[in-house]
Amino acid sequence: MGGILVTGAARGIGRAIALRLAQDAHDQGARAQLTLLDQHAAELDVVAAELQALGARVQVLAGDLSGLDFAAQAVAAAVQHWGGLDGLVSNAGAAFPGALSDYPVADWDRTFALNTRAPLLLAQAALAPLRASGGSIVVITSVSASHATPPLGAYSASKAAALMLVRQLATEWGPLGLRINALSPGLIATPGTALAYADPAAKAHREQRVPLRRIGEPGDIAGAVSFLLSDAAAYINGAELVVDGGLTHTMMASLPQQAWQDQAAQRRLPQTAAAG
Ligand SMILES: NC(=O)c1ccc[n+]([C@@H]2O[C@H](COP(=O)([O-])OP(=O)(O)OC[C@H]3O[C@@H](n4cnc5c(N)ncnc54)[C@H](O)[C@@H]3O)[C@@H](O)[C@H]2O)c1
């Protein structure tokens, strides 16, 4: 059995994914073998201790995935440590806010380096070991891949490119026995989005926009990642699993609809009278 590499595992969604994979293995009477990668070394150690308490075996790798070399080095280290690789979760990502009218090119480049290039470099490095194990890749994209998200600068464009990267890799590598899927979270409360929920009124406003009437928890994403990595998803390849409580289907419902509501009320009147 090889390991599973989770990037951005010190906080938020990545941490929840690692915890979920450890819990899954524990529930099956097994021990997960997890490589946790993040730029925050001290926080990684805290998560590693949480995972070990669930019986998981853990390797931690601290470094910056925006660089050109770290992705391949990390995959090689994981493969060497576990003797193989069973899965890759490309989760680390970030947004550098700003209007596009004068968006700094350095922010554009670092957004794409992390959100788009790193998933490619990780996947390239993982190709041979995942081919050997029959493992799979999940890339955490975003509902912003399909919906413009001002004022998050290059974020939407970088996630849209990552989504197409997943589709193309699925097409190229499916014949090799690999599955690659995208998971697009909606509104999830994490350290990375804490600012958006600091104001209770802003949080309540966002909750009202979600059909399930709540902001998602990191665990909501982790469960879906666990599914995509599992044999239950054996025929799912190149898919985008949107996990957003229904948020992205609400565009028409968010428009003023009074005229139609009035007409609906009028249409009901005669029937009500007849029934009475
Ligand atoms: N939270 C949301 O609402 C939401 C919605 C859609 C998509 N996403 C995506 O989910 C993923 C996780 O988001 P989150 O909300 O948990 O974020 P977060 O900021 O809470 O956690 C991200 C983790 O990635 C690590 N990381 C960031 N840049 C890195 C780098 N250059 N090298 C190594 N590690 C790095 C951070 O240190 C952190 O531990 C991201 O790809 C994000 O775009 C989040």
Short mmCIF file of C-alpha atoms and ligand atoms in Angstrom, two decimals:
data_model
loop_
_atom_site.label_atom_id
_atom_site.label_comp_id
_atom_site.label_asym_id
_atom_site.label_seq_id
_atom_site.Cartn_x
_atom_site.Cartn_y
_atom_site.Cartn_z
CA MET A 1 0.00 0.00 0.00
CA GLY A 2 1.29 3.45 -0.94
CA GLY A 3 0.51 6.82 0.54
CA ILE A 4 -1.87 9.64 -0.30
CA LEU A 5 -0.41 13.13 -0.76
CA VAL A 6 -2.60 16.07 0.33
CA THR A 7 -1.39 19.60 -0.42
CA GLY A 8 -2.38 22.62 1.66
CA ALA A 9 -3.00 20.23 4.53
CA ALA A 10 -2.14 22.55 7.43
CA ARG A 11 -5.47 24.37 7.41
CA GLY A 12 -9.04 24.48 6.20
CA ILE A 13 -10.19 22.08 3.52
CA GLY A 14 -6.84 20.29 3.18
CA ARG A 15 -6.68 19.56 6.90
CA ALA A 16 -10.26 18.25 6.83
CA ILE A 17 -9.45 15.99 3.87
CA ALA A 18 -6.48 14.50 5.70
CA LEU A 19 -8.59 13.95 8.83
CA ARG A 20 -11.35 12.31 6.79
CA LEU A 21 -8.94 9.93 5.04
CA ALA A 22 -7.43 8.98 8.40
CA GLN A 23 -10.89 8.41 9.88
CA ASP A 24 -12.01 6.32 6.87
CA ALA A 25 -9.02 4.03 7.25
CA HIS A 26 -9.51 3.84 11.02
CA ASP A 27 -13.19 2.87 10.52
CA GLN A 28 -12.02 0.03 8.26
CA GLY A 29 -9.55 -1.20 10.86
CA ALA A 30 -6.61 0.08 8.81
CA ARG A 31 -4.01 2.83 9.13
CA ALA A 32 -3.95 5.64 6.56
CA GLN A 33 -0.56 6.57 5.10
CA LEU A 34 -0.63 10.29 4.48
CA THR A 35 1.89 12.82 3.22
CA LEU A 36 0.89 16.32 4.28
CA LEU A 37 2.34 19.23 2.35
CA ASP A 38 2.08 22.90 3.25
CA GLN A 39 4.07 26.12 3.51
CA HIS A 40 3.31 26.34 7.27
CA ALA A 41 5.61 23.79 8.92
CA ALA A 42 4.55 24.34 12.54
CA GLU A 43 0.83 23.96 11.74
CA LEU A 44 1.57 20.80 9.76
CA ASP A 45 3.04 19.24 12.89
CA VAL A 46 -0.16 19.98 14.81
CA VAL A 47 -2.29 18.32 12.11
CA ALA A 48 0.12 15.38 11.98
CA ALA A 49 -0.41 14.81 15.71
CA GLU A 50 -4.22 14.89 15.22
CA LEU A 51 -3.92 12.28 12.47
CA GLN A 52 -1.61 10.06 14.46
CA ALA A 53 -4.22 10.05 17.22
CA LEU A 54 -6.52 8.43 14.64
CA GLY A 55 -3.90 5.79 13.96
CA ALA A 56 -2.58 7.29 10.72
CA ARG A 57 1.03 7.13 9.64
CA VAL A 58 2.12 10.61 8.60
CA GLN A 59 4.92 12.26 6.64
CA VAL A 60 5.10 16.06 6.60
CA LEU A 61 6.71 18.15 3.86
CA ALA A 62 7.06 21.92 4.30
CA GLY A 63 7.61 24.14 1.28
CA ASP A 64 6.17 26.55 -1.27
CA LEU A 65 4.26 24.96 -4.14
CA SER A 66 4.46 28.16 -6.21
CA GLY A 67 8.05 27.34 -7.09
CA LEU A 68 9.07 25.21 -10.04
CA ASP A 69 10.81 22.35 -8.23
CA PHE A 70 8.96 21.60 -5.00
CA ALA A 71 6.02 19.68 -6.53
CA ALA A 72 8.21 16.99 -8.11
CA GLN A 73 10.45 16.81 -5.04
CA ALA A 74 7.41 16.33 -2.80
CA VAL A 75 5.92 13.55 -4.89
CA ALA A 76 9.30 11.79 -5.05
CA ALA A 77 9.66 12.07 -1.27
CA ALA A 78 6.20 10.61 -0.72
CA VAL A 79 6.80 7.73 -3.11
CA GLN A 80 10.12 6.95 -1.45
CA HIS A 81 8.65 7.16 2.05
CA TRP A 82 5.64 4.89 1.44
CA GLY A 83 7.03 2.73 -1.36
CA GLY A 84 4.36 4.02 -3.74
CA LEU A 85 1.51 6.48 -4.19
CA ASP A 86 -2.21 5.64 -4.10
CA GLY A 87 -3.68 9.12 -4.42
CA LEU A 88 -2.99 12.82 -4.88
CA VAL A 89 -5.21 15.64 -3.63
CA SER A 90 -4.14 18.97 -5.13
CA ASN A 91 -5.82 21.29 -2.68
CA ALA A 92 -3.42 24.17 -1.92
CA GLY A 93 -4.71 27.35 -3.50
CA ALA A 94 -5.13 31.04 -2.84
CA ALA A 95 -6.57 34.28 -4.16
CA PHE A 96 -4.83 37.64 -4.29
CA PRO A 97 -7.68 40.17 -4.48
CA GLY A 98 -7.71 43.13 -6.83
CA ALA A 99 -9.62 44.60 -9.76
CA LEU A 100 -8.41 43.41 -13.15
CA SER A 101 -8.15 46.98 -14.51
CA ASP A 102 -4.80 47.48 -12.79
CA TYR A 103 -4.08 43.97 -11.50
CA PRO A 104 -0.34 43.51 -10.87
CA VAL A 105 1.20 40.99 -13.22
CA ALA A 106 3.15 39.53 -10.29
CA ASP A 107 -0.16 38.65 -8.58
CA TRP A 108 -1.48 37.16 -11.82
CA ASP A 109 1.63 34.99 -12.10
CA ARG A 110 1.66 33.79 -8.50
CA THR A 111 -2.05 32.94 -8.65
CA PHE A 112 -1.52 30.79 -11.72
CA ALA A 113 1.72 29.31 -10.35
CA LEU A 114 -0.13 27.99 -7.30
CA ASN A 115 -3.69 27.30 -8.52
CA THR A 116 -2.96 26.02 -12.03
CA ARG A 117 0.71 25.16 -12.58
CA ALA A 118 1.25 23.32 -9.27
CA PRO A 119 -1.61 20.84 -9.94
CA LEU A 120 -0.02 20.09 -13.34
CA LEU A 121 3.49 19.66 -11.91
CA LEU A 122 2.20 17.44 -9.10
CA ALA A 123 0.18 15.36 -11.53
CA GLN A 124 3.12 14.95 -13.90
CA ALA A 125 5.33 13.75 -11.05
CA ALA A 126 2.58 11.42 -9.80
CA LEU A 127 1.81 9.88 -13.19
CA ALA A 128 4.21 6.93 -13.02
CA PRO A 129 3.54 5.92 -9.39
CA LEU A 130 -0.25 6.34 -9.78
CA ARG A 131 -0.14 4.30 -12.96
CA ALA A 132 1.62 1.58 -11.02
CA SER A 133 -0.95 1.63 -8.19
CA GLY A 134 -4.10 2.37 -10.21
CA GLY A 135 -4.62 5.40 -7.98
CA SER A 136 -6.38 8.66 -8.72
CA ILE A 137 -6.09 12.44 -8.51
CA VAL A 138 -8.53 15.02 -7.15
CA VAL A 139 -7.92 18.70 -7.87
CA ILE A 140 -9.78 21.19 -5.67
CA THR A 141 -11.05 23.81 -8.11
CA SER A 142 -13.91 26.19 -7.23
CA VAL A 143 -17.36 27.34 -8.29
CA SER A 144 -15.34 30.41 -9.33
CA ALA A 145 -13.99 28.30 -12.21
CA SER A 146 -17.37 28.79 -13.90
CA HIS A 147 -18.56 32.04 -12.31
CA ALA A 148 -16.69 35.34 -12.48
CA THR A 149 -15.67 36.36 -8.98
CA PRO A 150 -14.70 40.02 -8.60
CA PRO A 151 -12.73 41.28 -6.77
CA LEU A 152 -10.56 38.16 -6.61
CA GLY A 153 -8.26 39.17 -9.47
CA ALA A 154 -6.86 36.17 -11.34
CA TYR A 155 -8.59 33.59 -9.11
CA SER A 156 -11.52 32.66 -11.39
CA ALA A 157 -9.34 32.47 -14.49
CA SER A 158 -6.78 30.29 -12.69
CA LYS A 159 -9.45 27.90 -11.42
CA ALA A 160 -11.13 27.74 -14.84
CA ALA A 161 -7.77 26.75 -16.31
CA ALA A 162 -7.31 24.15 -13.55
CA LEU A 163 -10.73 22.69 -14.36
CA MET A 164 -9.82 22.30 -18.02
CA LEU A 165 -6.46 20.86 -16.97
CA VAL A 166 -8.38 18.13 -15.12
CA ARG A 167 -10.52 17.39 -18.17
CA GLN A 168 -7.53 17.16 -20.47
CA LEU A 169 -5.49 15.00 -18.07
CA ALA A 170 -8.51 12.71 -17.68
CA THR A 171 -8.64 12.36 -21.45
CA GLU A 172 -4.90 11.80 -21.89
CA TRP A 173 -4.35 9.52 -18.88
CA GLY A 174 -7.63 7.62 -18.66
CA PRO A 175 -6.26 5.06 -21.14
CA LEU A 176 -3.33 4.57 -18.73
CA GLY A 177 -5.70 3.55 -15.94
CA LEU A 178 -5.70 6.83 -14.00
CA ARG A 179 -8.76 8.81 -12.93
CA ILE A 180 -8.51 12.60 -12.50
CA ASN A 181 -11.45 14.62 -11.18
CA ALA A 182 -12.18 18.16 -10.05
CA LEU A 183 -14.06 19.09 -6.92
CA SER A 184 -15.46 22.61 -6.88
CA PRO A 185 -16.40 23.90 -3.44
CA GLY A 186 -18.89 26.72 -2.98
CA LEU A 187 -18.85 28.90 0.14
CA ILE A 188 -16.80 27.11 2.81
CA ALA A 189 -15.75 28.56 6.17
CA THR A 190 -11.96 28.15 6.49
CA PRO A 191 -9.04 30.26 7.71
CA GLY A 192 -8.63 31.38 4.09
CA THR A 193 -12.18 32.78 3.95
CA ALA A 194 -12.48 33.93 7.58
CA LEU A 195 -12.49 37.60 6.58
CA ALA A 196 -15.66 37.11 4.54
CA TYR A 197 -17.50 35.74 7.59
CA ALA A 198 -16.14 38.04 10.30
CA ASP A 199 -19.15 40.34 9.96
CA PRO A 200 -22.27 38.44 11.13
CA ALA A 201 -24.52 40.43 8.77
CA ALA A 202 -22.35 39.58 5.77
CA LYS A 203 -22.32 35.94 6.84
CA ALA A 204 -26.11 35.86 7.22
CA HIS A 205 -26.50 37.45 3.79
CA ARG A 206 -24.34 34.74 2.24
CA GLU A 207 -26.21 31.99 4.10
CA GLN A 208 -29.50 33.26 2.67
CA ARG A 209 -28.10 32.89 -0.85
CA VAL A 210 -27.41 29.18 -0.38
CA PRO A 211 -30.45 26.88 -0.85
CA LEU A 212 -29.29 24.77 2.12
CA ARG A 213 -29.13 28.03 4.14
CA ARG A 214 -25.70 27.48 5.60
CA ILE A 215 -22.05 28.07 4.78
CA GLY A 216 -20.25 24.80 4.10
CA GLU A 217 -17.80 23.22 6.52
CA PRO A 218 -14.43 21.82 5.40
CA GLY A 219 -15.79 18.36 6.28
CA ASP A 220 -18.47 18.78 3.59
CA ILE A 221 -15.68 18.85 1.01
CA ALA A 222 -13.63 16.11 2.66
CA GLY A 223 -16.44 13.57 2.39
CA ALA A 224 -16.77 14.21 -1.33
CA VAL A 225 -12.99 13.87 -1.84
CA SER A 226 -13.04 10.56 0.02
CA PHE A 227 -15.75 9.37 -2.38
CA LEU A 228 -13.87 10.48 -5.51
CA LEU A 229 -10.73 8.66 -4.37
CA SER A 230 -12.64 5.48 -3.55
CA ASP A 231 -13.61 2.50 -5.69
CA ALA A 232 -17.21 3.73 -5.51
CA ALA A 233 -16.10 6.37 -8.04
CA ALA A 234 -14.36 3.84 -10.31
CA TYR A 235 -16.10 5.09 -13.48
CA ILE A 236 -15.92 8.81 -12.68
CA ASN A 237 -13.16 10.47 -14.69
CA GLY A 238 -12.81 14.07 -15.85
CA ALA A 239 -15.84 15.11 -13.81
CA GLU A 240 -16.41 18.31 -11.88
CA LEU A 241 -18.20 17.54 -8.62
CA VAL A 242 -19.75 20.81 -7.41
CA VAL A 243 -20.21 20.85 -3.62
CA ASP A 244 -21.96 24.15 -2.94
CA GLY A 245 -25.30 23.49 -1.22
CA GLY A 246 -27.01 24.44 -4.49
CA LEU A 247 -25.59 27.99 -4.61
CA THR A 248 -24.68 28.00 -8.30
CA HIS A 249 -28.23 27.22 -9.43
CA THR A 250 -29.76 30.30 -7.83
CA MET A 251 -29.11 32.98 -10.44
CA MET A 252 -32.72 33.14 -11.69
CA ALA A 253 -34.14 32.80 -8.18
CA SER A 254 -32.13 35.82 -7.05
CA LEU A 255 -33.83 38.14 -9.59
CA PRO A 256 -36.88 40.23 -8.63
CA GLN A 257 -39.85 37.93 -9.43
CA GLN A 258 -42.81 39.96 -8.09
CA ALA A 259 -44.65 40.07 -11.42
CA TRP A 260 -44.64 36.27 -11.70
CA GLN A 261 -45.59 35.87 -8.04
CA ASP A 262 -48.56 38.21 -8.58
CA GLN A 263 -49.63 36.22 -11.62
CA ALA A 264 -49.27 32.95 -9.70
CA ALA A 265 -51.43 34.37 -6.91
CA GLN A 266 -54.11 35.43 -9.42
CA ARG A 267 -54.08 32.01 -11.05
CA ARG A 268 -54.71 30.41 -7.65
CA LEU A 269 -57.66 32.68 -6.78
CA PRO A 270 -60.44 31.03 -8.84
CA GLN A 271 -59.30 27.55 -7.79
CA THR A 272 -59.36 28.60 -4.14
CA ALA A 273 -62.86 29.98 -4.64
CA ALA A 274 -63.99 26.79 -6.36
CA ALA A 275 -62.53 24.67 -3.61
CA GLY A 276 -64.30 26.79 -1.00
N1 LIG B 1 -12.99 28.06 1.33
C1 LIG B 1 -13.73 28.25 0.24
O1 LIG B 1 -14.82 28.87 0.29
C2 LIG B 1 -13.27 27.71 -1.08
C3 LIG B 1 -14.17 27.77 -2.16
C4 LIG B 1 -13.78 27.28 -3.38
C5 LIG B 1 -12.51 26.72 -3.55
N2 LIG B 1 -11.65 26.68 -2.50
C6 LIG B 1 -10.35 26.09 -2.72
O2 LIG B 1 -10.10 25.10 -1.75
C7 LIG B 1 -8.69 25.02 -1.50
C8 LIG B 1 -8.43 25.16 0.00
O3 LIG B 1 -8.96 26.40 0.42
P1 LIG B 1 -9.13 26.79 1.96
O4 LIG B 1 -10.31 27.66 2.04
O5 LIG B 1 -9.03 25.59 2.83
O6 LIG B 1 -7.84 27.73 2.14
P2 LIG B 1 -6.94 28.04 3.44
O7 LIG B 1 -6.23 29.30 3.13
O8 LIG B 1 -7.76 27.96 4.67
O9 LIG B 1 -5.90 26.83 3.41
C9 LIG B 1 -5.06 26.68 2.30
C10 LIG B 1 -3.82 25.94 2.71
O10 LIG B 1 -2.94 25.90 1.56
C11 LIG B 1 -1.64 26.29 1.97
N3 LIG B 1 -0.93 26.96 0.90
C12 LIG B 1 -1.28 28.13 0.32
N4 LIG B 1 -0.34 28.50 -0.56
C13 LIG B 1 0.61 27.54 -0.54
C14 LIG B 1 1.84 27.38 -1.23
N5 LIG B 1 2.28 28.30 -2.10
N6 LIG B 1 2.57 26.27 -0.98
C15 LIG B 1 2.15 25.35 -0.08
N7 LIG B 1 1.00 25.47 0.61
C16 LIG B 1 0.24 26.55 0.39
C17 LIG B 1 -1.89 27.26 3.13
O11 LIG B 1 -0.75 27.40 3.95
C18 LIG B 1 -3.07 26.64 3.84
O12 LIG B 1 -2.68 25.72 4.82
C19 LIG B 1 -8.04 26.12 -2.34
O13 LIG B 1 -7.58 25.58 -3.56
C20 LIG B 1 -9.19 27.07 -2.59
O14 LIG B 1 -9.02 27.83 -3.76
C21 LIG B 1 -12.00 27.17 -1.27
#
